[in-house]
Amino acid sequence: MTVMHDTKKSVAKPVPNSGSLVRQATLLLIVYLILGILIYAFNRDHFSGIETNPFIDAIYFCIVTMCTIGYGDIAPSSAAAKIFACLFVLVGFGFIDILLSGVVNYVLDLQENMILTGIEENSVEGFSVKNYIYDKAKGRMRIRLKVGLAIGVVFLCIGLGSVVLYYTEELSVIDSFYLAVMSVTTVGYGDRAFKTPQGRLFASFWLLFSTLAVARAFLYLAEARIDKRHRRIAKWVLHREITVEDLVAADLNHNGFISDFE
């Protein structure tokens, strides 16, 4: 006689290999930028626009292209340069979307786990900060805190860009704020752009981080709306009275009984 025991095996949660992911992202980013810088540096006569420092302009052009902003202050002017720009932006778009976004997501998730771990270790009985920001059922931060962090990141990126633009590009307060918003949202109308070497050097780092961070922030906002809709539907289902039609529909075998399986 064979006896079967219903046992539950604990399966460890897979942990992403952060070191390998970050190294791979960094290596590919360096190779991508070096390739773009070399092509731009040796073919400057194939590009038109405002020039400052050749090296800074090359980095700035690559970052603006990779982040799909396209101010138009530096643009390809020959057929060969236009073909290169098409290939460069397609590769850069996929690279940003798949690889770097994965790294940013991992870093944000790691930061969230560190916060939750600290809350768990320092928790006390009764009401605490943990009860407000920690969803015990889902084992993660509550959506409302994520929304708060998302809004904070958006304002931080825009605020930092506005301040630096005001001093480096000598723009007005309105124009500085305008260019910062158009940049982090990757709109880039082209009526305003970075024209100074120090401004373009700052943009090379700021745009790379802020465009990804703001995109992630809007994903948090979308997640909050979806979560709110799910909770509203769940509340409606739980408070809805069971009708005869519901019981008949639950009898899948049509034998007049509703089993535990059904």
GROMACS .gro file of C-alpha atoms in nm:
model
  262
    1MET     CA    1   0.000   0.000   0.000
    2THR     CA    2   0.139   0.333  -0.102
    3VAL     CA    3   0.088   0.630   0.123
    4MET     CA    4   0.118   0.974  -0.025
    5HIS     CA    5   0.205   1.264   0.198
    6ASP     CA    6   0.103   1.614   0.105
    7THR     CA    7   0.414   1.809   0.177
    8LYS     CA    8   0.505   2.161   0.079
    9LYS     CA    9   0.854   2.226  -0.034
   10SER     CA   10   0.987   2.568   0.032
   11VAL     CA   11   1.120   2.716  -0.285
   12ALA     CA   12   1.372   2.991  -0.243
   13LYS     CA   13   1.290   3.314  -0.415
   14PRO     CA   14   1.523   3.366  -0.711
   15VAL     CA   15   1.770   3.644  -0.650
   16PRO     CA   16   1.892   3.833  -0.954
   17ASN     CA   17   2.264   3.835  -1.009
   18SER     CA   18   2.311   4.207  -0.957
   19GLY     CA   19   2.685   4.207  -1.011
   20SER     CA   20   2.661   4.038  -1.349
   21LEU     CA   21   2.369   4.256  -1.457
   22VAL     CA   22   2.538   4.582  -1.363
   23ARG     CA   23   2.868   4.478  -1.521
   24GLN     CA   24   2.694   4.377  -1.843
   25ALA     CA   25   2.498   4.703  -1.857
   26THR     CA   26   2.807   4.911  -1.788
   27LEU     CA   27   3.016   4.728  -2.046
   28LEU     CA   28   2.754   4.756  -2.320
   29LEU     CA   29   2.693   5.121  -2.238
   30ILE     CA   30   3.066   5.198  -2.261
   31VAL     CA   31   3.100   5.012  -2.592
   32TYR     CA   32   2.790   5.183  -2.730
   33LEU     CA   33   2.909   5.530  -2.631
   34ILE     CA   34   3.268   5.476  -2.746
   35LEU     CA   35   3.144   5.361  -3.086
   36GLY     CA   36   2.917   5.662  -3.120
   37ILE     CA   37   3.184   5.905  -3.000
   38LEU     CA   38   3.443   5.773  -3.245
   39ILE     CA   39   3.205   5.785  -3.539
   40TYR     CA   40   3.098   6.139  -3.451
   41ALA     CA   41   3.453   6.261  -3.381
   42PHE     CA   42   3.592   6.140  -3.714
   43ASN     CA   43   3.292   6.255  -3.916
   44ARG     CA   44   3.212   6.594  -3.766
   45ASP     CA   45   3.172   6.747  -4.111
   46HIS     CA   46   2.873   6.515  -4.164
   47PHE     CA   47   2.685   6.677  -3.875
   48SER     CA   48   2.541   7.026  -3.847
   49GLY     CA   49   2.453   7.231  -3.543
   50ILE     CA   50   2.599   7.427  -3.255
   51GLU     CA   51   2.950   7.309  -3.161
   52THR     CA   52   3.130   7.355  -2.829
   53ASN     CA   53   3.388   7.099  -2.718
   54PRO     CA   54   3.429   6.809  -2.966
   55PHE     CA   55   3.448   6.541  -2.696
   56ILE     CA   56   3.158   6.681  -2.494
   57ASP     CA   57   2.952   6.729  -2.810
   58ALA     CA   58   3.012   6.366  -2.906
   59ILE     CA   59   2.898   6.236  -2.566
   60TYR     CA   60   2.604   6.475  -2.564
   61PHE     CA   61   2.493   6.367  -2.912
   62CYS     CA   62   2.513   5.999  -2.817
   63ILE     CA   63   2.316   6.042  -2.494
   64VAL     CA   64   2.047   6.259  -2.654
   65THR     CA   65   2.013   6.004  -2.933
   66MET     CA   66   2.008   5.703  -2.700
   67CYS     CA   67   1.744   5.864  -2.477
   68THR     CA   68   1.535   5.940  -2.791
   69ILE     CA   69   1.503   6.311  -2.709
   70GLY     CA   70   1.628   6.468  -3.032
   71TYR     CA   71   1.663   6.840  -2.966
   72GLY     CA   72   1.790   6.901  -3.319
   73ASP     CA   73   2.080   7.120  -3.204
   74ILE     CA   74   2.317   6.854  -3.344
   75ALA     CA   75   2.184   6.662  -3.642
   76PRO     CA   76   2.322   6.450  -3.928
   77SER     CA   77   2.355   6.637  -4.256
   78SER     CA   78   2.482   6.370  -4.499
   79ALA     CA   79   2.326   6.047  -4.620
   80ALA     CA   80   2.587   5.833  -4.443
   81ALA     CA   81   2.538   6.020  -4.116
   82LYS     CA   82   2.160   5.982  -4.141
   83ILE     CA   83   2.193   5.606  -4.192
   84PHE     CA   84   2.425   5.588  -3.892
   85ALA     CA   85   2.179   5.792  -3.683
   86CYS     CA   86   1.893   5.558  -3.775
   87LEU     CA   87   2.088   5.250  -3.669
   88PHE     CA   88   2.229   5.422  -3.363
   89VAL     CA   89   1.891   5.536  -3.231
   90LEU     CA   90   1.728   5.196  -3.293
   91VAL     CA   91   2.002   5.014  -3.106
   92GLY     CA   92   2.003   5.277  -2.834
   93PHE     CA   93   1.626   5.262  -2.792
   94GLY     CA   94   1.630   4.886  -2.745
   95PHE     CA   95   1.934   4.909  -2.521
   96ILE     CA   96   1.772   5.167  -2.294
   97ASP     CA   97   1.439   4.987  -2.283
   98ILE     CA   98   1.567   4.637  -2.210
   99LEU     CA   99   1.904   4.653  -2.040
  100LEU     CA  100   1.933   4.981  -1.853
  101SER     CA  101   1.568   4.975  -1.747
  102GLY     CA  102   1.631   4.633  -1.597
  103VAL     CA  103   1.922   4.771  -1.397
  104VAL     CA  104   1.718   5.067  -1.275
  105ASN     CA  105   1.431   4.839  -1.177
  106TYR     CA  106   1.667   4.612  -0.988
  107VAL     CA  107   1.826   4.903  -0.801
  108LEU     CA  108   1.485   5.041  -0.703
  109ASP     CA  109   1.361   4.697  -0.596
  110LEU     CA  110   1.680   4.642  -0.396
  111GLN     CA  111   1.630   4.975  -0.222
  112GLU     CA  112   1.271   4.878  -0.145
  113ASN     CA  113   1.381   4.545   0.002
  114MET     CA  114   1.640   4.718   0.219
  115ILE     CA  115   1.377   4.955   0.356
  116LEU     CA  116   1.136   4.671   0.425
  117THR     CA  117   1.410   4.468   0.595
  118GLY     CA  118   1.495   4.761   0.819
  119ILE     CA  119   1.129   4.808   0.907
  120GLU     CA  120   1.090   4.437   0.985
  121GLU     CA  121   1.392   4.435   1.216
  122ASN     CA  122   1.287   4.749   1.404
  123SER     CA  123   0.914   4.682   1.421
  124VAL     CA  124   0.724   4.710   1.749
  125GLU     CA  125   0.385   4.592   1.864
  126GLY     CA  126   0.083   4.802   1.772
  127PHE     CA  127   0.075   5.082   1.522
  128SER     CA  128   0.404   5.177   1.364
  129VAL     CA  129   0.545   5.316   1.043
  130LYS     CA  130   0.555   4.958   0.918
  131ASN     CA  131   0.176   4.931   0.932
  132TYR     CA  132   0.147   5.236   0.710
  133ILE     CA  133   0.397   5.160   0.436
  134TYR     CA  134   0.419   4.779   0.445
  135ASP     CA  135   0.162   4.551   0.284
  136LYS     CA  136   0.207   4.227   0.479
  137ALA     CA  137  -0.017   4.024   0.249
  138LYS     CA  138   0.184   4.114  -0.060
  139GLY     CA  139   0.522   4.143   0.114
  140ARG     CA  140   0.602   4.479  -0.041
  141MET     CA  141   0.556   4.852   0.003
  142ARG     CA  142   0.206   4.984  -0.022
  143ILE     CA  143   0.109   5.139  -0.351
  144ARG     CA  144   0.049   5.477  -0.190
  145LEU     CA  145   0.413   5.498  -0.080
  146LYS     CA  146   0.532   5.399  -0.427
  147VAL     CA  147   0.317   5.675  -0.573
  148GLY     CA  148   0.471   5.920  -0.328
  149LEU     CA  149   0.821   5.808  -0.423
  150ALA     CA  150   0.732   5.831  -0.792
  151ILE     CA  151   0.607   6.187  -0.760
  152GLY     CA  152   0.914   6.275  -0.554
  153VAL     CA  153   1.149   6.138  -0.820
  154VAL     CA  154   0.973   6.335  -1.095
  155PHE     CA  155   0.996   6.663  -0.904
  156LEU     CA  156   1.357   6.592  -0.802
  157CYS     CA  157   1.472   6.533  -1.160
  158ILE     CA  158   1.285   6.835  -1.294
  159GLY     CA  159   1.397   7.056  -1.006
  160LEU     CA  160   1.763   6.960  -1.036
  161GLY     CA  161   1.759   7.014  -1.411
  162SER     CA  162   1.584   7.350  -1.379
  163VAL     CA  163   1.837   7.484  -1.128
  164VAL     CA  164   2.141   7.373  -1.330
  165LEU     CA  165   1.991   7.504  -1.654
  166TYR     CA  166   1.923   7.839  -1.492
  167TYR     CA  167   2.290   7.887  -1.402
  168THR     CA  168   2.474   7.705  -1.683
  169GLU     CA  169   2.258   7.802  -1.981
  170GLU     CA  170   2.156   8.143  -1.842
  171LEU     CA  171   1.790   8.083  -1.916
  172SER     CA  172   1.496   8.240  -1.740
  173VAL     CA  173   1.316   8.052  -1.465
  174ILE     CA  174   1.029   7.962  -1.698
  175ASP     CA  175   1.257   7.850  -1.982
  176SER     CA  176   1.473   7.647  -1.743
  177PHE     CA  177   1.169   7.466  -1.607
  178TYR     CA  178   1.029   7.427  -1.959
  179LEU     CA  179   1.347   7.270  -2.096
  180ALA     CA  180   1.380   7.041  -1.793
  181VAL     CA  181   1.027   6.907  -1.838
  182MET     CA  182   1.065   6.865  -2.214
  183SER     CA  183   1.391   6.678  -2.152
  184VAL     CA  184   1.291   6.428  -1.883
  185THR     CA  185   0.974   6.343  -2.075
  186THR     CA  186   1.184   6.293  -2.394
  187VAL     CA  187   0.966   6.537  -2.590
  188GLY     CA  188   1.246   6.769  -2.702
  189TYR     CA  189   1.076   7.023  -2.927
  190GLY     CA  190   1.411   7.175  -3.017
  191ASP     CA  191   1.325   7.538  -2.952
  192ARG     CA  192   1.540   7.515  -2.638
  193ALA     CA  193   1.852   7.301  -2.597
  194PHE     CA  194   2.189   7.286  -2.422
  195LYS     CA  195   2.440   7.523  -2.583
  196THR     CA  196   2.730   7.551  -2.335
  197PRO     CA  197   3.000   7.286  -2.271
  198GLN     CA  198   2.918   7.263  -1.901
  199GLY     CA  199   2.548   7.238  -1.976
  200ARG     CA  200   2.599   6.957  -2.226
  201LEU     CA  201   2.833   6.773  -1.990
  202PHE     CA  202   2.569   6.790  -1.717
  203ALA     CA  203   2.300   6.680  -1.962
  204SER     CA  204   2.503   6.373  -2.058
  205PHE     CA  205   2.464   6.234  -1.704
  206TRP     CA  206   2.137   6.395  -1.601
  207LEU     CA  207   1.940   6.285  -1.907
  208LEU     CA  208   2.060   5.926  -1.879
  209PHE     CA  209   1.932   5.896  -1.523
  210SER     CA  210   1.629   6.125  -1.525
  211THR     CA  211   1.460   5.985  -1.836
  212LEU     CA  212   1.477   5.632  -1.695
  213ALA     CA  213   1.375   5.738  -1.344
  214VAL     CA  214   1.076   5.941  -1.465
  215ALA     CA  215   0.962   5.655  -1.691
  216ARG     CA  216   0.979   5.420  -1.393
  217ALA     CA  217   0.786   5.672  -1.185
  218PHE     CA  218   0.500   5.681  -1.434
  219LEU     CA  219   0.492   5.300  -1.427
  220TYR     CA  220   0.437   5.323  -1.052
  221LEU     CA  221   0.146   5.561  -1.114
  222ALA     CA  222  -0.004   5.320  -1.366
  223GLU     CA  223   0.040   5.036  -1.118
  224ALA     CA  224  -0.145   5.239  -0.856
  225ARG     CA  225  -0.443   5.291  -1.087
  226ILE     CA  226  -0.457   4.920  -1.173
  227ASP     CA  227  -0.430   4.822  -0.806
  228LYS     CA  228  -0.711   5.061  -0.715
  229ARG     CA  229  -0.933   4.909  -0.984
  230HIS     CA  230  -0.857   4.554  -0.863
  231ARG     CA  231  -0.940   4.647  -0.504
  232ARG     CA  232  -1.268   4.805  -0.613
  233ILE     CA  233  -1.367   4.490  -0.806
  234ALA     CA  234  -1.263   4.263  -0.518
  235LYS     CA  235  -1.468   4.470  -0.273
  236TRP     CA  236  -1.771   4.449  -0.501
  237VAL     CA  237  -1.738   4.070  -0.533
  238LEU     CA  238  -1.695   4.014  -0.159
  239HIS     CA  239  -1.996   4.228  -0.066
  240ARG     CA  240  -2.221   4.097  -0.340
  241GLU     CA  241  -2.501   3.863  -0.234
  242ILE     CA  242  -2.482   3.509  -0.375
  243THR     CA  243  -2.778   3.429  -0.599
  244VAL     CA  244  -2.926   3.099  -0.714
  245GLU     CA  245  -2.772   3.156  -1.055
  246ASP     CA  246  -2.428   3.178  -0.892
  247LEU     CA  247  -2.481   2.844  -0.715
  248VAL     CA  248  -2.597   2.677  -1.035
  249ALA     CA  249  -2.296   2.815  -1.222
  250ALA     CA  250  -2.064   2.687  -0.948
  251ASP     CA  251  -2.193   2.330  -0.996
  252LEU     CA  252  -1.952   2.241  -1.275
  253ASN     CA  253  -2.039   1.868  -1.275
  254HIS     CA  254  -2.415   1.935  -1.277
  255ASN     CA  255  -2.474   1.673  -1.006
  256GLY     CA  256  -2.666   1.896  -0.768
  257PHE     CA  257  -2.375   1.939  -0.526
  258ILE     CA  258  -2.089   2.184  -0.496
  259SER     CA  259  -1.770   2.008  -0.395
  260ASP     CA  260  -1.461   2.160  -0.236
  261PHE     CA  261  -1.284   2.135  -0.570
  262GLU     CA  262  -1.557   2.333  -0.742
   0.00000   0.00000   0.00000
